[in-house]
Coordinates of C-alpha atoms in Angstrom, one line a residue:
Chain C
V805 CA 79.9 46.4 27.7
T806 CA 83.7 44.9 27.6
P807 CA 85.2 46.4 31.5
D808 CA 88.2 45.6 32.0
P809 CA 89.8 42.0 32.9
L810 CA 89.7 41.5 36.4
P811 CA 93.3 40.3 37.2
P812 CA 93.8 36.9 38.6
D813 CA 93.7 36.9 42.2
L814 CA 90.2 38.7 42.0
L815 CA 89.8 36.4 38.9
D816 CA 90.2 33.6 41.7
L817 CA 88.0 35.0 44.7
E818 CA 85.5 35.6 41.8
R819 CA 85.2 31.4 40.6
K820 CA 84.9 31.1 44.2
L821 CA 82.5 32.8 44.8
A822 CA 80.3 31.5 42.0
N823 CA 81.3 27.9 43.5
R824 CA 81.0 28.8 46.9
P825 CA 78.2 26.4 48.9
Q826 CA 74.7 28.1 47.8
P827 CA 71.3 25.8 49.6
G828 CA 68.8 26.0 47.0
P829 CA 65.4 27.6 47.4
P830 CA 63.6 25.2 50.3
V831 CA 61.0 22.6 49.0
E832 CA 57.9 24.5 50.4
L833 CA 58.7 27.3 49.1
R834 CA 57.1 27.3 45.6
A835 CA 54.0 26.1 47.7
R836 CA 54.1 28.7 49.8
V837 CA 54.6 31.1 46.6
L838 CA 52.0 29.7 44.7
A839 CA 49.5 30.3 47.1
A840 CA 50.0 33.8 48.0
V841 CA 50.1 34.5 44.8
S842 CA 46.9 32.7 44.0
R843 CA 45.7 35.0 47.3
E844 CA 46.7 38.2 45.4
R845 CA 45.4 37.0 41.6
P846 CA 41.7 38.3 41.4
T847 CA 40.1 35.1 40.8
P848 CA 38.3 36.1 37.1
R849 CA 34.7 35.4 37.4
A850 CA 34.3 37.3 40.8
A851 CA 33.5 41.1 39.7
P852 CA 31.2 39.6 37.1
V853 CA 29.3 37.8 39.4
R854 CA 29.4 40.5 42.1
N855 CA 28.3 42.9 39.6
G856 CA 25.9 41.0 38.1
F857 CA 24.3 40.7 41.9
A858 CA 24.3 43.9 41.6
R859 CA 22.9 44.7 39.0
F860 CA 19.8 41.7 39.9
A861 CA 19.0 43.5 43.6
A862 CA 18.9 46.7 42.0
A863 CA 16.0 45.4 39.7
T864 CA 13.7 43.8 42.0
A865 CA 13.8 46.8 44.0
A866 CA 13.2 49.3 41.5
A867 CA 10.3 47.1 40.0
A868 CA 9.2 46.1 43.0
L869 CA 8.9 50.3 43.8
L870 CA 7.3 50.5 41.2
A871 CA 4.6 47.4 42.2
I872 CA 4.0 49.3 44.7
N873 CA 2.7 52.2 43.0
L874 CA 1.3 51.3 40.1
S875 CA -0.6 48.8 43.0
A876 CA -1.9 52.2 45.4
S877 CA -2.4 54.6 42.2
L878 CA -4.9 51.3 41.4
A879 CA -6.0 51.1 45.0
N880 CA -6.9 55.2 45.2
D881 CA -8.4 54.7 41.4
T882 CA -6.1 57.9 41.0
D883 CA -6.9 59.9 37.8
W884 CA -3.8 60.4 36.0
H885 CA -5.1 63.6 33.8
L886 CA -4.5 61.8 30.4
R887 CA -8.2 62.7 29.1
P888 CA -9.4 66.4 29.1
T889 CA -11.8 66.8 31.4
G890 CA -14.5 69.9 31.2
P891 CA -16.7 71.4 28.9
D892 CA -15.5 70.9 25.4
S893 CA -13.3 73.9 23.3
A894 CA -16.7 74.9 21.3
A895 CA -19.0 76.0 24.8
V896 CA -15.8 78.3 26.6
A897 CA -15.7 79.4 22.6
D898 CA -19.1 80.9 22.5
R899 CA -19.0 81.4 26.4
I900 CA -16.3 83.3 25.3
R901 CA -17.7 85.1 22.8
E902 CA -21.3 86.2 25.0
L903 CA -18.7 87.8 27.5
A904 CA -16.8 89.4 25.0
P905 CA -18.6 90.2 22.3
D906 CA -17.2 92.3 20.9
L907 CA -13.9 89.1 20.0
S908 CA -14.2 87.9 17.2
D909 CA -14.7 84.3 16.3
R910 CA -11.0 83.4 15.5
E911 CA -9.8 84.5 18.8
A912 CA -12.3 83.6 20.8
R913 CA -11.7 80.0 19.8
R914 CA -7.5 80.3 20.2
Q915 CA -9.0 81.7 24.0
A916 CA -10.7 78.6 24.6
L917 CA -7.8 76.0 23.5
L918 CA -5.8 78.2 26.2
L919 CA -7.9 78.2 29.0
R920 CA -8.3 74.6 28.1
A921 CA -3.9 74.2 28.2
S922 CA -3.9 76.1 30.6
A923 CA -6.1 73.4 33.2
G924 CA -4.1 70.9 32.1
L925 CA -0.6 72.3 33.3
T926 CA -1.0 70.5 36.5
P927 CA -0.8 67.3 35.9
A928 CA -0.9 66.0 39.9
P929 CA -2.6 62.9 40.6
R930 CA -5.7 63.7 42.2
P931 CA -7.3 60.7 44.3
A932 CA -10.7 59.9 43.4
A933 CA -13.6 60.8 46.0
N934 CA -13.7 57.0 46.3
S935 CA -10.0 56.6 47.6
F936 CA -9.8 55.1 50.4
L937 CA -7.1 57.7 51.1
R938 CA -9.1 60.4 51.5
D939 CA -11.6 62.2 53.7
R940 CA -14.9 61.7 51.5
E941 CA -16.8 64.7 53.6
S942 CA -13.3 67.3 52.9
D943 CA -13.4 65.5 48.4
R944 CA -16.7 67.1 48.5
W945 CA -16.1 71.5 49.8
D946 CA -12.9 70.6 48.0
T947 CA -13.7 72.2 44.4
P948 CA -14.8 75.7 44.4
Chain J
M708 CA 71.4 32.3 33.0
D709 CA 68.2 29.7 33.8
A710 CA 66.1 31.4 30.6
P711 CA 66.3 30.8 27.1
A712 CA 66.0 34.0 25.4
G713 CA 62.9 34.4 23.3
E714 CA 61.6 31.7 25.1
P715 CA 57.0 31.8 25.1
W716 CA 55.5 33.2 27.4
P717 CA 52.5 29.7 29.2
S718 CA 49.7 30.1 27.7
E719 CA 47.2 29.7 30.8
P720 CA 47.9 32.2 33.8
G721 CA 47.6 30.3 36.5
D722 CA 51.3 28.4 34.9
A723 CA 52.5 31.5 34.2
V724 CA 54.0 31.8 37.6
A725 CA 54.8 28.2 38.3
A726 CA 56.8 27.9 35.4
L727 CA 58.8 31.7 36.5
Y728 CA 58.9 30.1 39.3
D729 CA 60.8 26.5 38.4
R730 CA 62.5 28.7 36.2
F731 CA 64.1 31.0 38.1
A732 CA 63.7 30.4 42.0
P733 CA 66.6 28.9 42.3
A734 CA 69.1 32.1 41.2
L735 CA 66.3 34.1 43.1
Y736 CA 66.8 32.7 46.2
R737 CA 70.8 32.3 45.9
T738 CA 70.5 36.0 45.5
A739 CA 68.4 37.1 48.6
R740 CA 70.0 34.9 50.1
T741 CA 73.1 37.4 49.3
L742 CA 71.2 40.2 49.5
V743 CA 69.3 39.5 53.1
G744 CA 70.3 36.8 54.7
D745 CA 69.2 33.4 55.1
T746 CA 65.9 34.2 56.9
L747 CA 64.4 36.6 55.1
A748 CA 65.9 34.9 51.5
E749 CA 62.2 33.5 51.4
D750 CA 60.5 36.0 52.4
A751 CA 62.0 38.5 49.6
V752 CA 61.3 35.6 46.7
Q753 CA 57.7 35.1 47.7
E754 CA 57.3 39.0 47.2
T755 CA 59.2 39.6 44.0
F756 CA 55.9 37.1 42.9
V757 CA 53.9 38.7 44.5
G758 CA 55.0 42.1 43.2
L759 CA 54.4 40.4 39.7
V760 CA 50.6 39.7 40.4
R761 CA 49.8 42.7 42.0
A762 CA 52.0 44.8 39.3
R763 CA 50.2 42.8 36.5
V764 CA 52.8 43.4 34.7
A765 CA 52.8 42.3 31.0
V766 CA 55.4 40.1 30.6
T767 CA 55.6 38.7 26.7
D768 CA 58.5 36.5 27.1
L769 CA 60.8 35.0 30.0
E770 CA 63.6 36.8 28.8
N771 CA 61.3 40.1 29.7
A772 CA 60.2 38.7 33.2
R773 CA 63.8 37.6 34.2
A774 CA 64.5 41.1 34.5
Y775 CA 61.7 42.5 35.9
L776 CA 61.5 39.3 38.7
F777 CA 65.3 40.3 39.4
A778 CA 64.3 44.3 39.7
A779 CA 61.7 43.4 41.2
L780 CA 63.7 41.2 44.1
R781 CA 66.1 43.8 44.6
H782 CA 63.1 46.1 45.6
A783 CA 61.7 43.7 48.1
A784 CA 65.0 42.7 49.4
A785 CA 65.3 46.3 50.1
K786 CA 61.9 47.5 51.1
L787 CA 62.4 44.4 53.9
R788 CA 65.4 45.5 55.4
A789 CA 63.6 49.3 55.7
R790 CA 60.1 47.2 57.4
G791 CA 63.4 46.3 60.1
G792 CA 64.2 43.2 58.7
R793 CA 67.7 42.5 60.1
E794 CA 70.1 41.6 57.6
R795 CA 71.3 38.1 58.6
P796 CA 74.7 36.3 57.8
V797 CA 74.0 33.2 56.5
P798 CA 75.1 31.0 59.5
P799 CA 78.3 28.6 58.9
D800 CA 76.6 26.1 60.4
D801 CA 74.2 26.4 57.8
L802 CA 77.3 25.2 55.1
L803 CA 77.9 22.4 56.3
D804 CA 74.7 20.6 55.3
L805 CA 75.3 21.8 51.3
A806 CA 77.7 19.2 50.4
T807 CA 80.5 17.2 52.6
P808 CA 83.0 19.4 51.7
T809 CA 86.8 18.8 54.0
T810 CA 86.9 21.2 57.1
P811 CA 89.3 23.6 55.6
D812 CA 86.6 24.6 53.1
V813 CA 83.8 25.1 55.1
G814 CA 85.9 27.2 56.7
R815 CA 86.7 29.1 53.7
A816 CA 82.9 29.1 52.9
A817 CA 81.8 30.2 56.3
E818 CA 85.0 32.9 55.5
L819 CA 83.7 33.9 52.7
E820 CA 80.2 34.1 53.2
R821 CA 80.5 36.3 56.4
A822 CA 83.7 38.8 53.7
L823 CA 80.6 38.9 51.6
Q824 CA 78.3 40.2 54.3
S825 CA 80.5 42.9 55.7
L826 CA 80.1 44.1 51.9
P827 CA 77.8 47.5 52.0
T828 CA 74.4 47.1 50.2
E829 CA 75.2 48.3 47.8
Q830 CA 78.2 46.6 46.3
R831 CA 76.6 43.2 47.7
E832 CA 74.1 44.1 45.4
V833 CA 76.4 43.5 42.0
I834 CA 78.0 41.2 43.3
A835 CA 74.7 38.9 44.3
L836 CA 72.7 40.3 41.0
K837 CA 76.5 39.7 38.9
I838 CA 77.4 35.9 40.3
D839 CA 74.1 34.6 42.6
G840 CA 72.2 36.5 39.5
G841 CA 74.2 35.5 36.6
L842 CA 73.3 37.9 35.0
T843 CA 75.3 40.5 32.6
F844 CA 76.4 43.4 32.9
A845 CA 73.7 45.4 31.6
E846 CA 71.2 43.6 33.0
V847 CA 72.8 44.7 36.1
A848 CA 73.2 48.1 36.0
A849 CA 69.4 47.8 34.7
C850 CA 68.1 46.7 37.9
L851 CA 69.8 49.3 39.5
G852 CA 69.0 52.2 37.5
V853 CA 73.1 52.7 36.6
S854 CA 75.3 53.2 33.7
P855 CA 76.8 49.5 32.8
N856 CA 79.9 50.9 33.0
T857 CA 79.2 52.3 36.3
A858 CA 77.3 48.5 37.6
A859 CA 81.8 47.0 36.2
S860 CA 83.1 49.3 37.9
R861 CA 80.8 48.6 41.0
Y862 CA 81.8 45.5 41.0
R863 CA 84.8 45.6 40.3
Y864 CA 86.1 47.8 44.1
A865 CA 83.3 45.6 45.1
I866 CA 85.1 42.4 44.0
E867 CA 88.5 44.0 45.4
K868 CA 86.8 45.4 48.2
L869 CA 86.0 41.3 49.4
R870 CA 89.6 40.0 48.9
A871 CA 90.6 43.0 51.1
A872 CA 88.0 41.3 53.9
L873 CA 89.6 38.1 53.1
G874 CA 92.7 40.1 54.4
G875 CA 94.8 39.2 51.0
G876 CA 95.2 43.3 49.9
R877 CA 94.0 46.9 49.4
P878 CA 91.9 48.4 50.1

């Protein structure tokens, strides 16, 4: 941009403006500005440390909950139904054949397997008879 | 101009603001004094640098930083004015401390300062950025968000008005 040149009197005024006495910034302003800037600038390691602590706390809480849960399970001698219980499928198939002699062997075995599978559909942990959290008297009567 | 073009940005972020301050603070402070007066000039300069960090501006070199800083200074000054900080003209007595001029010089400088402070903000801005900040018309235009021609004509009009305020003629 090359604006029209100023007339001499305005040039003179411009020169006076440029040369007018002006103080520099106070010496203490530098420290004040840099201090304000450092307060504003996020500490580079602050966020990771906070994040790391949160993760550590979460992991500790999760481990504590797991330990409490397992301890309670052990103390209650909890049965997780991880292994099949009751009569094996062959005995069930024999029983089915007795009740329905017209079923083929294959169908009887299939029905036996289905019965066993459906029997294990409820994996709810059942406290054992010696559980200190369960009334032993009622445990005696809860099986049909 | 306080900074050479294309000078590399300091590698350490902690040193970057200090380097910027050392280079540009004198011009920024002069500009701020003209924009908001003596008292608020320090606040305006501080807000300018704090804003630079707060905005996390990626400044690749000092030339870009200069353009950003003067634009930020103008915004900071406007914010301080809007916040209710009253503009205080530079007290003529302060000029006594600047040098040891003769009494007529002090009188003329004080008169010039008063005339400058009497200008409307829009005109004072263009004079502050051009003369105190040392910006080109293109840079002034970028700071003000106007075309370079508008910045140049606004500057000329401001100088004419200043001359009139000093009793030198029209308008």
